[in-house]
Coordinates of C-alpha atoms and ligand atoms in Angstrom, one line a residue:
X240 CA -5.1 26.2 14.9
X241 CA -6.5 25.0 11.4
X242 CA -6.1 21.4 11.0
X243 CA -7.0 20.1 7.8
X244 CA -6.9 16.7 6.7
X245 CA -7.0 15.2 3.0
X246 CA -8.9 11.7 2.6
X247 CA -11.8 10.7 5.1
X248 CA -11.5 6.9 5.7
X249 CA -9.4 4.7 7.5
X250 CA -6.5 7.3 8.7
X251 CA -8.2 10.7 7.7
X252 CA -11.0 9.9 10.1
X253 CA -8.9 8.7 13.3
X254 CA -6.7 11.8 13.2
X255 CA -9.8 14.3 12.9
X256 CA -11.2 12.2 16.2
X257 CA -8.0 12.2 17.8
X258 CA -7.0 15.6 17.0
X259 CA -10.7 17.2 18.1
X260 CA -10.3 14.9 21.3
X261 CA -7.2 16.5 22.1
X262 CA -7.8 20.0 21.3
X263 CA -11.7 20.6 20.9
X264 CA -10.9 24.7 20.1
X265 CA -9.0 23.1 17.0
X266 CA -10.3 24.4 13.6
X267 CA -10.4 20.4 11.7
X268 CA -11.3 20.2 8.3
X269 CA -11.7 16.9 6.2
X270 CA -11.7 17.0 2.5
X271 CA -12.8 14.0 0.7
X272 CA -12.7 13.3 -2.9
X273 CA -15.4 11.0 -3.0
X274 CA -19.0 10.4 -1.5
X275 CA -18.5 8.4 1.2
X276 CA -16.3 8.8 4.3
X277 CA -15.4 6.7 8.1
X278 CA -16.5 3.5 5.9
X279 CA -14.9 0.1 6.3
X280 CA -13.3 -0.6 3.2
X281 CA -12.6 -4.2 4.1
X282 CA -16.0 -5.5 5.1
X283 CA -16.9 -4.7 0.5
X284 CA -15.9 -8.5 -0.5
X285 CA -19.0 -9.7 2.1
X286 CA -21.9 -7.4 0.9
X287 CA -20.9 -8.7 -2.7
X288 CA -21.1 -12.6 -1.4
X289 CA -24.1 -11.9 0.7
X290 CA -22.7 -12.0 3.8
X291 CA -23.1 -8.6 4.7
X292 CA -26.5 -6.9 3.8
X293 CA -25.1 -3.8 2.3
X294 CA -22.5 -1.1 1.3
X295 CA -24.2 1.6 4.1
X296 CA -23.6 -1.1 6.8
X297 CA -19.9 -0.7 6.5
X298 CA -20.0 3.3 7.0
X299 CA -18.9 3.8 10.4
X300 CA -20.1 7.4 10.7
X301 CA -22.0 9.5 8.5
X302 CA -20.9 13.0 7.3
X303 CA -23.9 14.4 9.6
X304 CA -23.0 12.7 12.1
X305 CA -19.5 14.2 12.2
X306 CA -20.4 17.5 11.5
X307 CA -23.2 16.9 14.2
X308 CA -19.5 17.3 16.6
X309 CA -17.8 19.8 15.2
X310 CA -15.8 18.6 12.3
X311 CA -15.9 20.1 9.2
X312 CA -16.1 17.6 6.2
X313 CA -16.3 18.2 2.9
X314 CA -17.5 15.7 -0.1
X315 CA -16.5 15.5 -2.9
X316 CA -13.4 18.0 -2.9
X317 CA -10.2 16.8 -4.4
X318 CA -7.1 18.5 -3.1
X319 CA -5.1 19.5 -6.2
X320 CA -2.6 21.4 -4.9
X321 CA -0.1 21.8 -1.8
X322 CA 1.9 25.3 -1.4
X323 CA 3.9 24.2 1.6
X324 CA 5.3 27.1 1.5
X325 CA 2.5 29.1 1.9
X326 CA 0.5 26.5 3.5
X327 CA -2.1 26.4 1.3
X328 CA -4.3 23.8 -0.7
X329 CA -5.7 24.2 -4.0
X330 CA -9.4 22.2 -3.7
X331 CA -11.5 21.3 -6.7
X332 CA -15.1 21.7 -5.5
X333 CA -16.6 19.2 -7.8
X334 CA -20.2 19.9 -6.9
X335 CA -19.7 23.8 -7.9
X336 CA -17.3 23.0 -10.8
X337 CA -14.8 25.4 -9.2
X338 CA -11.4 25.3 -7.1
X339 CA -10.8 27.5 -4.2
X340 CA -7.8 27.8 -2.0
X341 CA -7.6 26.7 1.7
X342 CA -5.2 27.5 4.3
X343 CA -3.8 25.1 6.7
X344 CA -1.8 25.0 10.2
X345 CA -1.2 21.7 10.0
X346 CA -1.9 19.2 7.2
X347 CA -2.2 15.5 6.8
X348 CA -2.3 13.5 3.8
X349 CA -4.1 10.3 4.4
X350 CA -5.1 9.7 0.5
X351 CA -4.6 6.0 0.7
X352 CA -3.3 3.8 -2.1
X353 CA -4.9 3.5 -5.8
X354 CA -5.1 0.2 -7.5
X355 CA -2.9 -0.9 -10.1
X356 CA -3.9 -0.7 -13.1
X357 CA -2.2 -2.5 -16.2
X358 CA -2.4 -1.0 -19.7
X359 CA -4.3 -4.4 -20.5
X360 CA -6.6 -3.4 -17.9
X361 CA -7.8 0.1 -19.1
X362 CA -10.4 -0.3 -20.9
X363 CA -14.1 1.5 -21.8
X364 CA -15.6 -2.1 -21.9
X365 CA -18.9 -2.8 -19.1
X366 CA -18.1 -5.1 -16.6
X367 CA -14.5 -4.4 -15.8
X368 CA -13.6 -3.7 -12.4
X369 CA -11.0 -2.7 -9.7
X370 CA -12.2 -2.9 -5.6
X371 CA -11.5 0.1 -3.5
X372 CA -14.4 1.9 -2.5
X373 CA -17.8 1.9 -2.4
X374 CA -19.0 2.7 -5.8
X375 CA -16.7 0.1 -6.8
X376 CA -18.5 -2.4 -4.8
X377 CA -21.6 -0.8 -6.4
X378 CA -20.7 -1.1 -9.9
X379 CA -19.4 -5.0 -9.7
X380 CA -22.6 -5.4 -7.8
X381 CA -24.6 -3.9 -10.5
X382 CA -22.8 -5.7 -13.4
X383 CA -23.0 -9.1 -11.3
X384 CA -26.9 -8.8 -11.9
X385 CA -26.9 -11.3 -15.2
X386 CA -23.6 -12.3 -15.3
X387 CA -22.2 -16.3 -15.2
X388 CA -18.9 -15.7 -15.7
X389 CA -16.0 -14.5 -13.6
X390 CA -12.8 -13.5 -13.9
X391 CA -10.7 -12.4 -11.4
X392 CA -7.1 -11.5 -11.7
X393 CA -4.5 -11.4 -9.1
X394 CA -4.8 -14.0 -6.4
X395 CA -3.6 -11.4 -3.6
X396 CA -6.0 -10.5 -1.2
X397 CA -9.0 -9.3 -2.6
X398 CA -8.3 -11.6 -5.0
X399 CA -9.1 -15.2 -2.7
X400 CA -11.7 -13.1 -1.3
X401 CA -13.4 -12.1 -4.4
X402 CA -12.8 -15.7 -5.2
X403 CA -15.5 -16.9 -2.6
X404 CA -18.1 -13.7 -2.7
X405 CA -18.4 -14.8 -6.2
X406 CA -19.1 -18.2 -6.0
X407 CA -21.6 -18.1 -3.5
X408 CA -23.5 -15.5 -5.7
X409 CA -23.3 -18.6 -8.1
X410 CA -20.9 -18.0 -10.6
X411 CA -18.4 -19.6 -12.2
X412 CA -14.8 -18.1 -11.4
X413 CA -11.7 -18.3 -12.9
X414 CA -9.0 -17.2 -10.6
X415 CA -5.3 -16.1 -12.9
X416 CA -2.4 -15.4 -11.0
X417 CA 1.2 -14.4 -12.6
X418 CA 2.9 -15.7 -10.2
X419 CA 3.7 -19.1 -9.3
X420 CA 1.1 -20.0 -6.1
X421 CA -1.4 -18.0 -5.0
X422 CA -1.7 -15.4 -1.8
X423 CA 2.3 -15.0 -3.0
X424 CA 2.3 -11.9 -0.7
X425 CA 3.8 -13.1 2.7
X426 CA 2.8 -16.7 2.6
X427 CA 5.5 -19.9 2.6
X428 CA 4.8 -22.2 -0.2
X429 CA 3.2 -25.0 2.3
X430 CA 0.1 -22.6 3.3
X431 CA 0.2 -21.4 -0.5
X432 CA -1.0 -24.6 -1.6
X433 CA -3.4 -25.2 1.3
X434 CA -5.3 -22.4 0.2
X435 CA -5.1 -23.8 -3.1
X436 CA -6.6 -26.4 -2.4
X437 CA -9.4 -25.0 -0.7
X438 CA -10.2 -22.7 -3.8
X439 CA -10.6 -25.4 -5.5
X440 CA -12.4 -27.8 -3.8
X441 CA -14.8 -24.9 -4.2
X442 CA -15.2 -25.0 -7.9
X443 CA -12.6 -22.1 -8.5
X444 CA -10.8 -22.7 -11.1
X445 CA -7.5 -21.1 -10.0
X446 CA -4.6 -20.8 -13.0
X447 CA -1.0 -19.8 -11.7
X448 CA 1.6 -18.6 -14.0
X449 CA -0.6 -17.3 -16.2
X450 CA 0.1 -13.5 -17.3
X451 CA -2.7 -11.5 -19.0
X452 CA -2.5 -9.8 -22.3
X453 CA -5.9 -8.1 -22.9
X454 CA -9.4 -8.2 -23.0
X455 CA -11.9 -9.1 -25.2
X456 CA -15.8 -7.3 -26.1
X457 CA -18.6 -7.5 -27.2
X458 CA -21.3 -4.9 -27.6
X459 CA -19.2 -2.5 -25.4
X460 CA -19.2 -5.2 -22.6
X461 CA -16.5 -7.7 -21.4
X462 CA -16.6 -11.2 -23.2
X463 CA -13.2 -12.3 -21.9
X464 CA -9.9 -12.5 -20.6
X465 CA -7.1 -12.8 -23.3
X466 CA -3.6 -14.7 -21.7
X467 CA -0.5 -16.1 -22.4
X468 CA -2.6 -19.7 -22.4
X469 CA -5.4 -18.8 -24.5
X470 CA -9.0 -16.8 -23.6
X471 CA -10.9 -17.1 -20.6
X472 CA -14.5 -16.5 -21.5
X473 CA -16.0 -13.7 -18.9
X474 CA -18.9 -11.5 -18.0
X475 CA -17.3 -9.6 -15.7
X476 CA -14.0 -8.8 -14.7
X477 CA -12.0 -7.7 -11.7
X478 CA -8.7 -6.6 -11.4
X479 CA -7.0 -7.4 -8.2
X480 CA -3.2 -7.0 -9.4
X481 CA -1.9 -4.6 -6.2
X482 CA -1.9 -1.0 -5.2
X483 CA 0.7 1.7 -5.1
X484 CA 0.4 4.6 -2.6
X485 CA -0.7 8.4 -3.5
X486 CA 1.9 10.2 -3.1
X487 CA 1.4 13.2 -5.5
X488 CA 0.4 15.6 -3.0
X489 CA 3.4 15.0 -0.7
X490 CA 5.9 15.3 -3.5
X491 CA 3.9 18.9 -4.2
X492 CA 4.7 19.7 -1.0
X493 CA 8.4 18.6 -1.1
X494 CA 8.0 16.0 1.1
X495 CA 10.5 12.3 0.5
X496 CA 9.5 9.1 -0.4
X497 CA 11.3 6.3 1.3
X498 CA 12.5 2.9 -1.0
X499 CA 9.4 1.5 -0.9
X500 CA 7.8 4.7 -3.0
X501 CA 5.5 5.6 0.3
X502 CA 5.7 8.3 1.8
X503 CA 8.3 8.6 4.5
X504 CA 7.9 9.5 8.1
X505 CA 9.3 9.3 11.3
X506 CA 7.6 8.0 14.5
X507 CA 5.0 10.8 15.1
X508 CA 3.9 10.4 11.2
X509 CA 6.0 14.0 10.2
X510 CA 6.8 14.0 6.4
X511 CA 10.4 15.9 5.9
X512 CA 7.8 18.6 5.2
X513 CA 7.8 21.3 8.2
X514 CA 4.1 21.2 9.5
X515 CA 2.7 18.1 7.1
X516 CA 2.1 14.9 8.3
X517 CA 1.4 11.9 6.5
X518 CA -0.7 8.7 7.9
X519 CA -2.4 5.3 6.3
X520 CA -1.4 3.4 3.2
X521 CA 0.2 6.2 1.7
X522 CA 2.9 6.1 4.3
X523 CA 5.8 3.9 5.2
X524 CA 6.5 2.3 8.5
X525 CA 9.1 0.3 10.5
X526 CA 8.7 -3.7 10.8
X527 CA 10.1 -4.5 14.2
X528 CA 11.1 -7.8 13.2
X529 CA 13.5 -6.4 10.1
X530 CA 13.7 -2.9 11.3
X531 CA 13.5 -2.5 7.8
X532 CA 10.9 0.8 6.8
X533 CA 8.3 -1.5 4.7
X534 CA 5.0 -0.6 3.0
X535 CA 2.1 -3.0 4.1
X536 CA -1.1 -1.0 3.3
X537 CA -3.8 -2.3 6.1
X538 CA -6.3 -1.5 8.4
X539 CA -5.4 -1.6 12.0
X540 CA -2.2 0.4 11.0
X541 CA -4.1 3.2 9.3
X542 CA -5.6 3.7 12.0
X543 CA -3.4 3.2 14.4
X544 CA -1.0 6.2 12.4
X545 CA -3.8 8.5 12.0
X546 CA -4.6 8.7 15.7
X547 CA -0.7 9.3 16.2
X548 CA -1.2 12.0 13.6
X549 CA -3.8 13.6 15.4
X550 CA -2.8 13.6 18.4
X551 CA 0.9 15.5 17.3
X552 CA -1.3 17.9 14.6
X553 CA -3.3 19.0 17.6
X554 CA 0.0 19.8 19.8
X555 CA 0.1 16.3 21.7
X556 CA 2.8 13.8 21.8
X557 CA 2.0 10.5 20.8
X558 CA 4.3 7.8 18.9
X559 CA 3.6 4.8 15.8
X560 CA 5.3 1.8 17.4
X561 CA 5.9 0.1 14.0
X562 CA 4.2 -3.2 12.6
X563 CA 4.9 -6.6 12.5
X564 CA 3.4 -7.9 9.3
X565 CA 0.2 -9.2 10.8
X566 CA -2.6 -10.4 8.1
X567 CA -5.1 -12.4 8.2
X568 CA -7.9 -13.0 5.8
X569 CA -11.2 -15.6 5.2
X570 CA -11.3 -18.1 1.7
X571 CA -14.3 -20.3 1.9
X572 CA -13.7 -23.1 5.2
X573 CA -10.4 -21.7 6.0
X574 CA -8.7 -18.7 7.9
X575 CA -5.2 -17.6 6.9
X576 CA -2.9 -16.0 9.1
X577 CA 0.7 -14.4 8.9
X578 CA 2.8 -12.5 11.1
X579 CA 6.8 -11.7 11.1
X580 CA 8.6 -12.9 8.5
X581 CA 8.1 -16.2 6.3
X582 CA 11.2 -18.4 5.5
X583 CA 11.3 -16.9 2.3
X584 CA 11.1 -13.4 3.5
X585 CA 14.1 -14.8 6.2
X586 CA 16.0 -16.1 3.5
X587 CA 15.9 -13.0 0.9
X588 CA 17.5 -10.7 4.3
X589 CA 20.3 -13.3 5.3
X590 CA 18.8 -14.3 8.4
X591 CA 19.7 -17.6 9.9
X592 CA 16.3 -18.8 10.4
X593 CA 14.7 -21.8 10.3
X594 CA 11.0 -23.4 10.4
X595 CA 8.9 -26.2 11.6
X596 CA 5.7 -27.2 10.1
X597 CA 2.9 -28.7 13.0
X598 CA -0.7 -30.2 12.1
X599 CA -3.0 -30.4 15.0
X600 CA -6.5 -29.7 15.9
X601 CA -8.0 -26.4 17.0
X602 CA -9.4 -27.9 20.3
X603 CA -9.2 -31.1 22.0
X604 CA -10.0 -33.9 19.4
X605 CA -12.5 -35.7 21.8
X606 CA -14.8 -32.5 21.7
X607 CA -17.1 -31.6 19.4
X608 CA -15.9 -30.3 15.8
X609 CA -12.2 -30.3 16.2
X610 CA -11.1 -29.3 12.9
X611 CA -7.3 -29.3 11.7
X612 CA -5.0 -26.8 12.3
X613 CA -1.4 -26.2 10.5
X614 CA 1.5 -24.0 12.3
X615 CA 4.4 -23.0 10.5
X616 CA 6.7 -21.2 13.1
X617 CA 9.6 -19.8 12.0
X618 CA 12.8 -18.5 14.2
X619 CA 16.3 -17.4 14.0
X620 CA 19.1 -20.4 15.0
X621 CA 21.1 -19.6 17.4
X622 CA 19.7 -16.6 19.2
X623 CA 16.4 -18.5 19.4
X624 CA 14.8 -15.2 18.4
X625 CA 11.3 -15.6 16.9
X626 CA 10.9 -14.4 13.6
X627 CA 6.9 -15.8 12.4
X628 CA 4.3 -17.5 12.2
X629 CA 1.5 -18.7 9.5
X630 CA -1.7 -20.4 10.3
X631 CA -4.1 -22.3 8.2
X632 CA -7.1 -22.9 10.3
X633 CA -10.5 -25.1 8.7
X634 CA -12.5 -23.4 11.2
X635 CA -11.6 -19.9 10.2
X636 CA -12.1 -17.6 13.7
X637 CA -9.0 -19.9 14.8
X638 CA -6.2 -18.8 12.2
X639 CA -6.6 -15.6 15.2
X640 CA -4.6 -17.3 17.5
X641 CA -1.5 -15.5 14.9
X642 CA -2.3 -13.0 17.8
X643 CA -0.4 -14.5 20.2
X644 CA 2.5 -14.4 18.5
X645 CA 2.2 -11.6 16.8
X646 CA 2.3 -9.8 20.4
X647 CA 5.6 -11.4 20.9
X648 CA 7.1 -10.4 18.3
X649 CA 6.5 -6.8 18.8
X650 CA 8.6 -7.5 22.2
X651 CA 11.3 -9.2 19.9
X652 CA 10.7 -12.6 22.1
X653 CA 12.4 -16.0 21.9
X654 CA 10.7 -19.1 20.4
X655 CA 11.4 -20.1 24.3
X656 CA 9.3 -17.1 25.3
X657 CA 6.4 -19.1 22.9
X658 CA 7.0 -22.3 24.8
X659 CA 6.6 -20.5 28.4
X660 CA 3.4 -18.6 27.5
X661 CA 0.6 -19.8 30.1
X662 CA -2.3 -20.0 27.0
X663 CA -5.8 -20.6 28.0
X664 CA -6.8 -23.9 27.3
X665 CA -10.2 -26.1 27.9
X666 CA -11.1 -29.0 25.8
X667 CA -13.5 -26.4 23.7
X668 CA -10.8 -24.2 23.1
X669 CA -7.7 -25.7 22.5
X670 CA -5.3 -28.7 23.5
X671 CA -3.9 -29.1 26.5
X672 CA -0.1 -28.3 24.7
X673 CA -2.0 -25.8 22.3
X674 CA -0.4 -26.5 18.4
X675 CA 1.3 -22.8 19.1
X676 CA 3.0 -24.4 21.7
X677 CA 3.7 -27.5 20.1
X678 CA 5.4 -25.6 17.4
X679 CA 7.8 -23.6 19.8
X680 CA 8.4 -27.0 21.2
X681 CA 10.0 -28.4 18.0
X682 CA 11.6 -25.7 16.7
X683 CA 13.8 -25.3 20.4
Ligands
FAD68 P1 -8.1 4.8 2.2 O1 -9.1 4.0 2.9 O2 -7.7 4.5 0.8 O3 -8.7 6.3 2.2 C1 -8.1 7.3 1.5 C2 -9.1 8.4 1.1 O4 -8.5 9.5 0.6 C3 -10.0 7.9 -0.1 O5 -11.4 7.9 0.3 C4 -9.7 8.8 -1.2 O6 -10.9 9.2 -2.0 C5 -9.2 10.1 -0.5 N1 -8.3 10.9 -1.3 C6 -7.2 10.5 -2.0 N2 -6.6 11.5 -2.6 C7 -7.4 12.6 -2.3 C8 -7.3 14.0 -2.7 N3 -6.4 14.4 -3.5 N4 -8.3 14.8 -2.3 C9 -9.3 14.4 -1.5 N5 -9.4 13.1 -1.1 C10 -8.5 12.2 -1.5 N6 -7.1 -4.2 5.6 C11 -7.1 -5.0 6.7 O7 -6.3 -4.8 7.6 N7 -7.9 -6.1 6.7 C12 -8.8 -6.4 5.8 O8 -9.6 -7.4 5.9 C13 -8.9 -5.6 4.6 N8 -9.7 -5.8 3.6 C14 -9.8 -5.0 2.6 C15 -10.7 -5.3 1.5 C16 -10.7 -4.5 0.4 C17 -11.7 -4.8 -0.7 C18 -9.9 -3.3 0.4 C19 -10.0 -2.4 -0.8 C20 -9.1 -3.0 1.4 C21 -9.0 -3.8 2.5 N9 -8.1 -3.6 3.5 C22 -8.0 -4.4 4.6 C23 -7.2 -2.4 3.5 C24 -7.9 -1.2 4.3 O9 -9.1 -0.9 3.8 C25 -6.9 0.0 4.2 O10 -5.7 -0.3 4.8 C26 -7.5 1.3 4.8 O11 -8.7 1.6 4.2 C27 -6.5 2.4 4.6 O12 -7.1 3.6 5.1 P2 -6.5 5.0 4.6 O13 -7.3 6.0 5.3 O14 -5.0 5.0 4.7 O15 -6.8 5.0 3.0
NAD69 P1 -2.0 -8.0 -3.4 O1 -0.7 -7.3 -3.5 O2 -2.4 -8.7 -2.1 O3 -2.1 -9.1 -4.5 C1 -2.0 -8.9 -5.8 C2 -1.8 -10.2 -6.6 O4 -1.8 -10.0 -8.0 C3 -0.4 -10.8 -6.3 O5 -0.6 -12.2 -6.0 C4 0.4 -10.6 -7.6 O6 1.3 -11.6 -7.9 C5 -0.8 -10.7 -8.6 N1 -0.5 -10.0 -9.9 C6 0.2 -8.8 -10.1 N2 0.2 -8.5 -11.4 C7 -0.6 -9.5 -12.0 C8 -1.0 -9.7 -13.4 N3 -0.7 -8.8 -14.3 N4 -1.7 -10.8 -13.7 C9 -2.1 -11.6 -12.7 N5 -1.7 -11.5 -11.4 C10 -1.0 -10.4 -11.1 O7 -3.1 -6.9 -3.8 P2 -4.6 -6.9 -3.8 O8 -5.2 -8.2 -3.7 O9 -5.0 -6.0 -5.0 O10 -5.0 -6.1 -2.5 C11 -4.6 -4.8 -2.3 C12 -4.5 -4.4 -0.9 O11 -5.7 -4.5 -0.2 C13 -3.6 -5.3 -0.1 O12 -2.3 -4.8 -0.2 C14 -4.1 -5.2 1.3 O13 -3.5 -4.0 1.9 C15 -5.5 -4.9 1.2 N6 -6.4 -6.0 1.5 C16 -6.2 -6.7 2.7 C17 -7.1 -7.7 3.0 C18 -6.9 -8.4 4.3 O14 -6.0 -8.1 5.1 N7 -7.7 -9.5 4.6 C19 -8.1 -8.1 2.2 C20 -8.3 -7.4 1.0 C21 -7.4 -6.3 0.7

């Protein structure tokens, strides 16, 4: 049995465990465009604000190490091509110039997603970034060396958390978003502003509404940001404007893509491609809350998918139980949670739902450094179904109470379920009636 898998990180890695775990006679082989593989993408926004010391503290395992049991991985070789029918791959050996052909058993494609990149955006000019991997990290390290100035566009994500790694290196940021409020992905227009307000009471100045039309230079480097609203003056620049999945090696294959333009698959992460699997932001999954097949590109469920993967390549059984929208992410003072659907996201699929909003503290207010806590819960009237929850939390490691909920939710549970949870409470920890409890309170 030769396994082979395309893209060493978050998925890639998991299924090449998995798969060796479950079948150690298993020929696995892990090809990997670029230099680094098992790293922790998400941990790059806090070696650029300091936070973390740096980029080789986020690589899980190193390529010796895997090899050291058993696994074969190759750096630096791009797949190219797919012959499903002959079950080959084309590789492009980039450190010997030359492609070779490979043969698989079984193949997954866990190539991840690419940024976006807007015609404005592609440019030769120093100090003009996207954030995906390592040697991106490196390269906006390097160019934040004598910069002052920066712009970041897109106020997703990697945006807000940009936002803050950049001003505690000390520079000034200018935050432009197209769209009307910032973190517009999944968030409810209270917690939208919240987080607003936090950027800026940390000198970001954040500009919504505001569409970009170029760039300007100087000298071959970035001077600035050219809008609908004028030119914001910049050192360096980072694009944060969205990803979209790779998908070109499963459409070589003959393999569909669902709605969303990810690949499709079906609960043990088959593509409609006999013998190729697919796992990780490239791929689709079902949100249990909608039952809709969705594309939300993050961590836990690349993982999660490419152990599945792994464990079917290798001749197992094992199942993806779908997602429920859980995020959760850090800007300055404040943690930001999400889970379900927001009343937006209820609105836009006709579901009956409504929402209550609850400030609170995080633990009892007579203890030391209770800080406030907001709850937006939303349900479904008249089933009593629950449907979501966002939390802005001032002391960040709280916002991951969304747990709780989020848990529920993947049982499809009532708001009453909420209200009957026996939570853990002690005046460090939390109220007595905890504000997630409060909230399913209301809302009944
Ligand atoms: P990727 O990590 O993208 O890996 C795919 C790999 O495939 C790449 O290394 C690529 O080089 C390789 N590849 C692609 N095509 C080929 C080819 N043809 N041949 C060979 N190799 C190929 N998620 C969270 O849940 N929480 C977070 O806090 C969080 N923070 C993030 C912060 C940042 C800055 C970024 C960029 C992402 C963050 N994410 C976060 C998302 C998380 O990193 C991804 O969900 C996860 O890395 C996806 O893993 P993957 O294996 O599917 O894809
Ligand atoms: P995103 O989809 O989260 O946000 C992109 C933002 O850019 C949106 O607010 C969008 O309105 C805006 N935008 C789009 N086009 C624009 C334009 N031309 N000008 C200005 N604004 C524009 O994407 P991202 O921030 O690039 O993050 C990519 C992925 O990384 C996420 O989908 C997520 O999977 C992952 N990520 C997750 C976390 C986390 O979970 N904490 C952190 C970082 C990254």
């Amino acid at each position: 049995m030769r396994i082979v898998i395309v893209g060493g990180v978050a998925a890639g890695m998991s299924a090449a465990s998995r798969a060796q775990r479950f079948d150690p006679a298993a020929e696995i082989v892990v090809f990997e465009r670029g230099d680094y593989v098992s790293y922790g993408a998400c941990g790059l926004p806090y070696v650029l604000g300091g936070d973390v010391d740096d980029f080789g503290a986020l690589v899980a395992r190193t390529p010796g190490q895997m090899r050291a049991r058993g696994l074969s991985v190759r750096l630096r070789h791009e797949v190219t091509g797919v012959d499903a029918a002959a079950r080959t791959l084309t590789v492009h050996d980039r450190g010997a110039g030359r492609a070779v052909t490979e043969p698989y058993d079984r193949l997954l494609l866990a190539t991840g997603v690419s940024p976006t990149v807007p015609d404005w955006a592609s440019s030769d000019l120093a100090g003009v970034h996207v954030l995906r991997e390592i040697p991106d990290g490196q390269a906006i390290q390097a160019s934040l060396q004598d910069a002052k100035r920066a712009c970041i566009v897109g106020a997703g994500y990697i945006g807000l958390e940009l936002a803050e790694a950049m001003r505690a290196r000390g520079l000034s940021v200018v935050l432009l978003e197209k769209g009307p409020e910032v973190a517009g992905r999944g968030f409810d227009l209270p917690s939208q502003r919240r987080v607003r307000a936090e950027l800026e009471k940390n000198g970001v100045d954040v500009r919504c509404g505001t569409g970009v039309t170029g760039l300007t230079g100087k000298g071959g480097r970035v001077s600035g940001v050219q809008t609908e609203h004028g030119l914001v003056r910049a050192d360096v620049v980072v694009v944060a404007v969205g990803v979209r999945p790779n998908t070109g090696l499963a459409q070589a294959a003959g393999a569909r893509l669902g709605k969303t333009g990810a690949i499709a698959v079906d609960i043990r992460q088959r593509t409609s491609t006999e013998g190729v699997y697919a796992a990780g932001d490239n791929a689709e999954s079902v949100h249990r809350v909608t039952r809709r097949r969705v594309h939300i590109p993050l961590g836990l469920t690349a993982n999660r998918m490419g152990r599945v993967a792994g464990v079917n390549m290798a001749g197992g059984d094992a199942t993806f139980p779908g997602i429920v929208g859980t995020a959760i992410f850090k800007t300055f003072g404040l943690g930001v949670a999400r889970t379900g659907v927001t009343q937006a996201e209820a609105d836009g699929l006709g579901l009956q739902a409504i929402s209550v909003d609850v400030s609170s503290t995080d633990h009892a207010g007579y203890y030391a450094d209770a800080r406030p806590i907001q709850v937006r819960l939303t349900g479904e009237r008249g089933s009593g179904r629950l449907l979501g929850a966002q939390i802005v939390a001032e002391n960040h490691i709280s916002a991951k109470r969304i747990d709780v909920v989020a848990a529920l939710l993947h049982r499809r549970a009532s708001v009453q379920d909420l209200f009957d949870a026996d939570l853990a409470y002690a005046p460090p920890f939390s109220s007595v009636w905890d504000v997630l409890l409060v909230a399913a309170d209301r809302l009944n």
